[in-house]
CSV table of C-alpha atoms in Angstrom, one decimal:
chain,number,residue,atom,x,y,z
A,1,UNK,CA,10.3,-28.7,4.3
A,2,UNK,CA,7.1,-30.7,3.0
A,3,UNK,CA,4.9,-29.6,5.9
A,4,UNK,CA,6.0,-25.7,4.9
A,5,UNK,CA,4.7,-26.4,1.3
A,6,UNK,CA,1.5,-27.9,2.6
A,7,UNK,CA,0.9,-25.2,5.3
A,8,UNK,CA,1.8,-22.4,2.9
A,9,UNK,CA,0.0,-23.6,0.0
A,10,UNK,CA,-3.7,-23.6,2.3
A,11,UNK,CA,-3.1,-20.7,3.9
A,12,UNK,CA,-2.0,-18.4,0.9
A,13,UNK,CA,-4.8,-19.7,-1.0
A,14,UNK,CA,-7.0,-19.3,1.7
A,15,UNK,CA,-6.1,-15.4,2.1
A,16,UNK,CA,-6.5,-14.5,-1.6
A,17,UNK,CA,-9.6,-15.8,-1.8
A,18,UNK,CA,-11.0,-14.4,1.2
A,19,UNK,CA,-9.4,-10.4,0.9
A,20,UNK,CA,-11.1,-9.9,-2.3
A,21,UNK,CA,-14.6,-12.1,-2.0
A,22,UNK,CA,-15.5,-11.4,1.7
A,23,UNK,CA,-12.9,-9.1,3.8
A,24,UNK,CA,-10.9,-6.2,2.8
A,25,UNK,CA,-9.1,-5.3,6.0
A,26,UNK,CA,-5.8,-7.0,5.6
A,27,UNK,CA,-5.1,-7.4,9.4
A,28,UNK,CA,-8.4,-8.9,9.8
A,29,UNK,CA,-7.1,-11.4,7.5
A,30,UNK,CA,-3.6,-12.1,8.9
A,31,UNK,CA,-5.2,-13.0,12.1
A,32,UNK,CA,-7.7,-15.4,10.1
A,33,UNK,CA,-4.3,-17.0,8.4
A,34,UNK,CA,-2.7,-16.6,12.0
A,35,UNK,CA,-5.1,-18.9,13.5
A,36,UNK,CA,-5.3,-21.3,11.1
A,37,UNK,CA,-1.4,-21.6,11.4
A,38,UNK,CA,-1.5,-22.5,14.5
A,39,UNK,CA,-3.8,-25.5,14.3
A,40,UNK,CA,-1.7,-26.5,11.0
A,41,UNK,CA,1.3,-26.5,12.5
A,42,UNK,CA,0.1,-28.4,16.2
A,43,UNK,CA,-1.1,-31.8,13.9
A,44,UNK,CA,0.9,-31.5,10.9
A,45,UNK,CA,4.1,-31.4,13.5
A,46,UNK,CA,2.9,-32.6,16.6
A,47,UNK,CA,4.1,-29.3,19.1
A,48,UNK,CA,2.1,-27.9,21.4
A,49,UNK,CA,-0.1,-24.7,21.6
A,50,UNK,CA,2.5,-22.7,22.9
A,51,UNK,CA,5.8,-23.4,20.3
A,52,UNK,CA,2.9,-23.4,17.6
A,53,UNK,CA,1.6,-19.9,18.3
A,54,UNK,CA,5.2,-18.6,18.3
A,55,UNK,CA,5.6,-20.0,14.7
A,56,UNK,CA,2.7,-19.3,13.6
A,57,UNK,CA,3.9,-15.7,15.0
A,58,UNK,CA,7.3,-15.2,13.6
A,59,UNK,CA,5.9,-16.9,10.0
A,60,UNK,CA,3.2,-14.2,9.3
A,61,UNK,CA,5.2,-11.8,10.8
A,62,UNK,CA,8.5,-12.1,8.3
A,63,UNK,CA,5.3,-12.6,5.4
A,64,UNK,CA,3.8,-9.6,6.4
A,65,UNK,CA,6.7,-7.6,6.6
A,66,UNK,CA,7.7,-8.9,3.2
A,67,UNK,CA,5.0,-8.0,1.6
A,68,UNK,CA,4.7,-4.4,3.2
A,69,UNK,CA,8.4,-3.7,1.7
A,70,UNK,CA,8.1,-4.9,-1.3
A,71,UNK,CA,4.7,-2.8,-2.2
A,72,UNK,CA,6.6,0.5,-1.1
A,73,UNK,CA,9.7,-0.5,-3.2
C-alpha cells in the first residue's frame, strides 16, 4: 500500500544513516526504527497505540529476520 511505501521509505533511510554516522549497535537501532513505527503508523492510519505497536512489532521483526538470513546465506 501507499502508507507502506511512505513508512518504509523514512524509516529505511533513517537507519542507514544513523548505523554508520552515530550508532553501531544494530539492536539499538531497530528499537530507534521500532518506535518511530509506531507513531508512523497511529497518524498515517489512524489505529491506536496498541494495534500500532503490534505492527510496528511483527514489521521489524520479519525485516530483521530477513536481513539476518540473508547475510549468513
Amino acid at each position: 500500500s501507499f502508507y507502506s511505501l511512505i513508512i518504509n521509505g523514512f524509516t529505511w533511510p533513517l537507519a542507514n544513516y544513523i548505523y554508520p554516522t552515530w550508532i553501531s549497535n544494530l539492536i539499538l537501532i531497530e528499537l530507534i526504527v521500532f518506535i518511530v513505527f509506531i507513531f508512523l503508523i497511529k497518524f498515517l492510519l489512524d489505529l491506536n497505540y496498541s494495534k500500532s505497536i503490534k505492527i510496528s512489532f511483527i514489521s521489524n521483526l520479519v525485516t530483521y529476520l530477513l536481513g539476518i538470513i540473508i547475510i549468513f546465506i
